[in-house]
């Protein structure tokens, strides 16, 4: 590995994108992720890239649609309300099979909500906040180092499958500073984009990037093609951390910054003779169901901890499939659970 | 004998799906003729919008993208920034550009985005069968102004060229029509000038083309031409509103 | 001498071409229908055609080709 720096999460995302060869970024200011735009505004000119502050998140996602259809690596970022504005564009780009990276530094909602961290956008990201059957690959980092690693990986996944990849962090991750170690060089595979809009040069049939198939037979065939792609992605790109789960008394399911808190709870519980395991989805979609299936009957119970009213808990229950009890503990409004609160909930469940 | 008039190469040899007498067909041909004459079919990238011409990506021989309703100028911005030396154009109707897409067109112009917009104004929503558009005239009957457009209920028509010409980034803004031979020739000249403005990297260019919609106006094509002359020309004066070439 | 070729299957019977011909020789052929069910436009006395291409210019469907 190469350079080691102390950097803010948001800036690491932007730096990672640049290192991944992203030369086009379209954004719009919204707390708590605006530093990504600041960084891009400062750095893109240095690498002969393009930064545009769009007139809205709607315009930004459609600029992404354009740049991606032109064959470029492109990114946009926003936070919850802005990501809601992008849902239509996300559905269009998914249907048109355009590769791009979308960053959501989640803040508490609903509505204008607040500016503090949350995980309340889980359903929107993994079940599809826009119309129609489509999926985003949703990557959930839980450290500044992972913001770097997963952003670079997001670009590769996007190009590999012609799919949108979302980095889903939260206000904590975006705003905190941590050490990050960058590789000297990113090994970017050469993705052939002969489908892209580059001009026919009068030597090929024209390319078309579209998301409409007015004939039902064609649209169904296209949907089947998308679903097959998602099956492939689920097979190859599912990422999960299984930590301390063998013969665990209880297994906690948590992702992102909450998983960091849970790892401390595990240490605290250990001192009290309680063995707590953690299953941390790193891809929220594809959801790591197999990890839950494997451990379904190991613990006395499961506990899902989220910064929301309970969203991922439903997928955990689906994966555990009735073989065990899945409890939930959540905080909302930007409140973070303390280690003690989680440990108390664990003790209550195990009583 | 030499061929003096035939289908331009940039326009695919397919039957267009538009209603009999609809001006879209003429405008498609003019855009394709200009692309041929400027010799840019190999680099041109067009962006279809949403409306009657939602799938006109099927009719141009250059690379094409289809954009969500109102968002073509943003999609075109993304494309142009990736390919700054390619000719990038959007083809939009009055609902797409002046209703849902107002922010996108205004900011593309304000940014001086070096793209060309072909804006077809037929004072109605065609594809969805005749609703009021931002350019529907006062008193005009549509599916959503069944008793005629009234200002106190439906506001006033938007004059897009006049509005956009106030923006520094707009380098070429002209309103034309295709209701007769002289105006069709003039429209082609304006479209060519708009594309040239883009090639010369002067900034944003737009041509607003007054057009007929026989089906939703409930008129025969020849009568629709008449209606346009009597009603749309007074409301939407033809002419150039901005030409950075002319400014010293 | 000039000649006008009408791609009759492309014609939608909108009649616009009949309104612009300086020689008034373009008219709808009411004896036949094309596959779209329209009377296609055509020229009666081709020898009067000057090849001005007005009819082709106003045709929305590129249904007319002109030679001169």
mmCIF file of C-alpha atoms in Angstrom, chain A residues 108-314:
data_model
loop_
_atom_site.group_PDB
_atom_site.id
_atom_site.type_symbol
_atom_site.label_atom_id
_atom_site.label_comp_id
_atom_site.label_asym_id
_atom_site.label_seq_id
_atom_site.Cartn_x
_atom_site.Cartn_y
_atom_site.Cartn_z
ATOM 1 C CA UNK A 108 -32.309 11.633 9.274
ATOM 2 C CA UNK A 109 -35.806 11.993 7.866
ATOM 3 C CA UNK A 110 -38.471 11.877 6.783
ATOM 4 C CA UNK A 111 -39.037 15.247 5.104
ATOM 5 C CA UNK A 112 -36.396 17.863 5.608
ATOM 6 C CA UNK A 113 -35.753 15.814 8.747
ATOM 7 C CA UNK A 114 -32.416 16.828 10.158
ATOM 8 C CA UNK A 115 -28.773 16.809 9.220
ATOM 9 C CA UNK A 116 -27.554 14.093 11.572
ATOM 10 C CA UNK A 117 -26.759 10.484 10.669
ATOM 11 C CA UNK A 118 -29.419 7.905 9.856
ATOM 12 C CA UNK A 119 -29.967 4.620 8.054
ATOM 13 C CA UNK A 120 -33.550 5.432 7.158
ATOM 14 C CA UNK A 121 -32.943 5.165 3.391
ATOM 15 C CA UNK A 122 -32.325 1.401 3.402
ATOM 16 C CA UNK A 123 -35.645 0.464 1.834
ATOM 17 C CA UNK A 124 -35.331 3.206 -0.781
ATOM 18 C CA UNK A 125 -31.879 1.946 -1.767
ATOM 19 C CA UNK A 126 -32.366 -1.800 -1.735
ATOM 20 C CA UNK A 127 -36.059 -2.217 -2.572
ATOM 21 C CA UNK A 128 -35.967 0.464 -5.247
ATOM 22 C CA UNK A 129 -37.063 4.043 -4.604
ATOM 23 C CA UNK A 130 -37.977 4.566 -8.228
ATOM 24 C CA UNK A 131 -40.529 2.873 -10.438
ATOM 25 C CA UNK A 132 -40.208 -0.579 -11.969
ATOM 26 C CA UNK A 133 -38.166 -3.684 -11.266
ATOM 27 C CA UNK A 134 -34.552 -2.648 -10.976
ATOM 28 C CA UNK A 135 -31.724 -3.010 -8.484
ATOM 29 C CA UNK A 136 -28.765 -0.906 -7.443
ATOM 30 C CA UNK A 137 -25.661 -2.521 -6.035
ATOM 31 C CA UNK A 138 -25.615 -0.892 -2.587
ATOM 32 C CA UNK A 139 -22.291 -0.872 -0.751
ATOM 33 C CA UNK A 140 -22.245 0.107 2.951
ATOM 34 C CA UNK A 141 -18.789 1.110 4.195
ATOM 35 C CA UNK A 142 -18.202 1.388 7.939
ATOM 36 C CA UNK A 143 -14.837 3.133 7.997
ATOM 37 C CA UNK A 144 -13.014 5.814 6.067
ATOM 38 C CA UNK A 145 -10.729 3.132 4.683
ATOM 39 C CA UNK A 146 -13.760 1.261 3.384
ATOM 40 C CA UNK A 147 -15.125 4.491 1.867
ATOM 41 C CA UNK A 148 -11.979 4.439 -0.275
ATOM 42 C CA UNK A 149 -11.983 0.703 -1.036
ATOM 43 C CA UNK A 150 -15.693 0.412 -1.785
ATOM 44 C CA UNK A 151 -15.900 3.575 -3.894
ATOM 45 C CA UNK A 152 -13.151 2.240 -6.160
ATOM 46 C CA UNK A 153 -14.903 -1.136 -6.217
ATOM 47 C CA UNK A 154 -18.227 0.562 -6.987
ATOM 48 C CA UNK A 155 -16.834 1.918 -10.270
ATOM 49 C CA UNK A 156 -15.559 -1.534 -11.248
ATOM 50 C CA UNK A 157 -18.866 -3.233 -10.410
ATOM 51 C CA UNK A 158 -20.780 -0.538 -12.306
ATOM 52 C CA UNK A 159 -18.711 -1.014 -15.435
ATOM 53 C CA UNK A 160 -18.494 -4.785 -15.110
ATOM 54 C CA UNK A 161 -22.268 -5.219 -15.132
ATOM 55 C CA UNK A 162 -23.490 -1.889 -16.609
ATOM 56 C CA UNK A 163 -25.351 -1.192 -13.386
ATOM 57 C CA UNK A 164 -25.611 1.675 -10.922
ATOM 58 C CA UNK A 165 -23.599 1.251 -7.740
ATOM 59 C CA UNK A 166 -24.477 3.203 -4.621
ATOM 60 C CA UNK A 167 -22.166 4.018 -1.758
ATOM 61 C CA UNK A 168 -24.443 4.275 1.261
ATOM 62 C CA UNK A 169 -22.742 5.959 4.163
ATOM 63 C CA UNK A 170 -24.242 8.175 6.820
ATOM 64 C CA UNK A 171 -23.453 11.534 8.305
ATOM 65 C CA UNK A 172 -20.994 10.010 10.781
ATOM 66 C CA UNK A 173 -18.875 8.391 8.074
ATOM 67 C CA UNK A 174 -18.986 11.412 5.832
ATOM 68 C CA UNK A 175 -17.942 13.856 8.495
ATOM 69 C CA UNK A 176 -15.421 11.861 10.540
ATOM 70 C CA UNK A 177 -11.667 11.876 9.951
ATOM 71 C CA UNK A 178 -9.671 8.658 10.100
ATOM 72 C CA UNK A 179 -6.452 7.299 8.712
ATOM 73 C CA UNK A 180 -6.732 5.997 5.190
ATOM 74 C CA UNK A 181 -4.088 4.189 3.185
ATOM 75 C CA UNK A 182 -4.222 4.526 -0.588
ATOM 76 C CA UNK A 183 -2.733 2.122 -3.088
ATOM 77 C CA UNK A 184 -0.115 3.718 -5.348
ATOM 78 C CA UNK A 185 -2.170 2.839 -8.401
ATOM 79 C CA UNK A 186 -5.639 1.459 -9.051
ATOM 80 C CA UNK A 187 -5.774 -1.548 -11.365
ATOM 81 C CA UNK A 188 -8.774 -0.561 -13.486
ATOM 82 C CA UNK A 189 -9.767 -3.370 -15.882
ATOM 83 C CA UNK A 190 -10.298 -2.232 -19.478
ATOM 84 C CA UNK A 191 -14.060 -2.264 -19.903
ATOM 85 C CA UNK A 192 -15.042 -2.222 -23.607
ATOM 86 C CA UNK A 193 -17.911 0.225 -24.074
ATOM 87 C CA UNK A 194 -18.840 -0.306 -27.704
ATOM 88 C CA UNK A 195 -22.437 0.456 -26.759
ATOM 89 C CA UNK A 196 -21.551 4.041 -25.729
ATOM 90 C CA UNK A 197 -22.479 7.231 -27.568
ATOM 91 C CA UNK A 198 -19.180 8.308 -29.070
ATOM 92 C CA UNK A 199 -20.271 9.290 -32.568
ATOM 93 C CA UNK A 200 -20.669 6.761 -35.370
ATOM 94 C CA UNK A 201 -17.631 8.159 -37.190
ATOM 95 C CA UNK A 202 -19.714 7.111 -40.232
ATOM 96 C CA UNK A 203 -18.279 3.632 -39.807
ATOM 97 C CA UNK A 204 -20.841 1.896 -37.629
ATOM 98 C CA UNK A 205 -24.587 1.695 -37.099
ATOM 99 C CA UNK A 206 -25.711 4.344 -34.604
ATOM 100 C CA UNK A 207 -25.826 3.506 -30.901
ATOM 101 C CA UNK A 208 -28.951 4.276 -28.915
ATOM 102 C CA UNK A 209 -29.233 4.622 -25.151
ATOM 103 C CA UNK A 210 -32.861 4.433 -24.171
ATOM 104 C CA UNK A 211 -35.122 3.195 -21.389
ATOM 105 C CA UNK A 212 -38.305 2.837 -23.378
ATOM 106 C CA UNK A 213 -39.503 -0.285 -25.217
ATOM 107 C CA UNK A 214 -42.999 0.492 -26.350
ATOM 108 C CA UNK A 215 -43.631 -3.114 -27.484
ATOM 109 C CA UNK A 216 -44.493 -5.289 -24.445
ATOM 110 C CA UNK A 217 -42.628 -8.341 -25.786
ATOM 111 C CA UNK A 218 -39.470 -6.249 -26.065
ATOM 112 C CA UNK A 219 -39.845 -4.650 -22.645
ATOM 113 C CA UNK A 220 -40.469 -7.997 -20.978
ATOM 114 C CA UNK A 221 -37.408 -9.465 -22.702
ATOM 115 C CA UNK A 222 -35.411 -6.473 -21.499
ATOM 116 C CA UNK A 223 -36.678 -6.927 -17.936
ATOM 117 C CA UNK A 224 -35.749 -10.618 -18.028
ATOM 118 C CA UNK A 225 -32.268 -9.602 -19.182
ATOM 119 C CA UNK A 226 -31.983 -7.170 -16.236
ATOM 120 C CA UNK A 227 -33.159 -9.819 -13.752
ATOM 121 C CA UNK A 228 -30.566 -12.287 -15.079
ATOM 122 C CA UNK A 229 -27.905 -9.616 -14.597
ATOM 123 C CA UNK A 230 -29.016 -9.096 -11.009
ATOM 124 C CA UNK A 231 -28.789 -12.847 -10.393
ATOM 125 C CA UNK A 232 -25.201 -12.782 -11.657
ATOM 126 C CA UNK A 233 -24.366 -9.832 -9.410
ATOM 127 C CA UNK A 234 -25.907 -11.600 -6.411
ATOM 128 C CA UNK A 235 -23.735 -14.625 -7.139
ATOM 129 C CA UNK A 236 -20.495 -12.735 -7.579
ATOM 130 C CA UNK A 237 -20.652 -9.462 -5.688
ATOM 131 C CA UNK A 238 -22.250 -10.192 -2.319
ATOM 132 C CA UNK A 239 -19.989 -8.978 0.509
ATOM 133 C CA UNK A 240 -20.416 -9.585 4.238
ATOM 134 C CA UNK A 241 -18.312 -9.626 7.411
ATOM 135 C CA UNK A 242 -19.074 -12.486 9.802
ATOM 136 C CA UNK A 243 -17.413 -11.679 13.118
ATOM 137 C CA UNK A 244 -17.277 -13.809 16.295
ATOM 138 C CA UNK A 245 -20.383 -15.807 15.369
ATOM 139 C CA UNK A 246 -19.286 -19.423 16.004
ATOM 140 C CA UNK A 247 -21.275 -20.650 19.042
ATOM 141 C CA UNK A 248 -22.417 -17.075 19.743
ATOM 142 C CA UNK A 249 -25.160 -16.621 22.337
ATOM 143 C CA UNK A 250 -26.681 -13.868 20.211
ATOM 144 C CA UNK A 251 -25.843 -12.530 16.756
ATOM 145 C CA UNK A 252 -26.307 -8.854 15.998
ATOM 146 C CA UNK A 253 -26.994 -7.711 12.447
ATOM 147 C CA UNK A 254 -25.743 -4.183 11.782
ATOM 148 C CA UNK A 255 -24.061 -2.251 8.999
ATOM 149 C CA UNK A 256 -22.211 1.003 8.516
ATOM 150 C CA UNK A 257 -21.293 3.094 11.539
ATOM 151 C CA UNK A 258 -23.685 1.117 13.814
ATOM 152 C CA UNK A 259 -21.553 -1.997 13.226
ATOM 153 C CA UNK A 260 -18.592 -0.048 14.677
ATOM 154 C CA UNK A 261 -20.562 0.510 17.882
ATOM 155 C CA UNK A 262 -21.575 -3.172 17.965
ATOM 156 C CA UNK A 263 -17.941 -4.279 17.763
ATOM 157 C CA UNK A 264 -17.326 -2.383 21.002
ATOM 158 C CA UNK A 265 -20.432 -3.944 22.523
ATOM 159 C CA UNK A 266 -18.960 -7.365 21.673
ATOM 160 C CA UNK A 267 -15.865 -6.542 23.733
ATOM 161 C CA UNK A 268 -17.968 -5.274 26.659
ATOM 162 C CA UNK A 269 -20.205 -8.366 26.541
ATOM 163 C CA UNK A 270 -17.180 -10.676 26.423
ATOM 164 C CA UNK A 271 -16.125 -9.317 29.836
ATOM 165 C CA UNK A 272 -19.537 -10.315 31.150
ATOM 166 C CA UNK A 273 -19.280 -13.798 29.647
ATOM 167 C CA UNK A 274 -21.806 -13.124 26.905
ATOM 168 C CA UNK A 275 -20.657 -14.174 23.456
ATOM 169 C CA UNK A 276 -22.054 -11.698 20.894
ATOM 170 C CA UNK A 277 -21.522 -12.253 17.181
ATOM 171 C CA UNK A 278 -21.916 -9.739 14.351
ATOM 172 C CA UNK A 279 -23.037 -10.256 10.800
ATOM 173 C CA UNK A 280 -22.274 -7.041 8.928
ATOM 174 C CA UNK A 281 -23.695 -6.775 5.442
ATOM 175 C CA UNK A 282 -21.180 -4.825 3.309
ATOM 176 C CA UNK A 283 -23.444 -5.103 0.283
ATOM 177 C CA UNK A 284 -26.960 -4.162 1.346
ATOM 178 C CA UNK A 285 -27.973 -5.348 -2.074
ATOM 179 C CA UNK A 286 -27.200 -8.118 -2.911
ATOM 180 C CA UNK A 287 -28.194 -8.944 0.668
ATOM 181 C CA UNK A 288 -25.956 -11.629 2.260
ATOM 182 C CA UNK A 289 -28.786 -14.042 3.055
ATOM 183 C CA UNK A 290 -26.488 -17.103 3.026
ATOM 184 C CA UNK A 291 -24.541 -15.814 6.017
ATOM 185 C CA UNK A 292 -27.782 -15.597 8.017
ATOM 186 C CA UNK A 293 -28.986 -18.971 6.735
ATOM 187 C CA UNK A 294 -25.726 -20.557 7.846
ATOM 188 C CA UNK A 295 -25.935 -19.190 11.378
ATOM 189 C CA UNK A 296 -29.748 -19.210 11.646
ATOM 190 C CA UNK A 297 -29.885 -21.793 14.465
ATOM 191 C CA UNK A 298 -26.601 -21.025 16.180
ATOM 192 C CA UNK A 299 -27.567 -18.219 18.568
ATOM 193 C CA UNK A 300 -30.478 -18.073 20.993
ATOM 194 C CA UNK A 301 -31.698 -15.030 19.037
ATOM 195 C CA UNK A 302 -30.772 -12.381 16.506
ATOM 196 C CA UNK A 303 -30.813 -8.642 17.170
ATOM 197 C CA UNK A 304 -30.808 -6.120 14.354
ATOM 198 C CA UNK A 305 -29.632 -2.635 15.307
ATOM 199 C CA UNK A 306 -30.298 0.238 12.956
ATOM 200 C CA UNK A 307 -30.559 4.010 12.881
ATOM 201 C CA UNK A 308 -34.180 3.767 11.767
ATOM 202 C CA UNK A 309 -37.569 2.367 12.751
ATOM 203 C CA UNK A 310 -36.429 -1.019 11.448
ATOM 204 C CA UNK A 311 -35.821 -1.720 7.763
ATOM 205 C CA UNK A 312 -32.943 -4.177 7.300
ATOM 206 C CA UNK A 313 -34.532 -6.227 10.095
ATOM 207 C CA UNK A 314 -37.130 -7.386 7.576
#
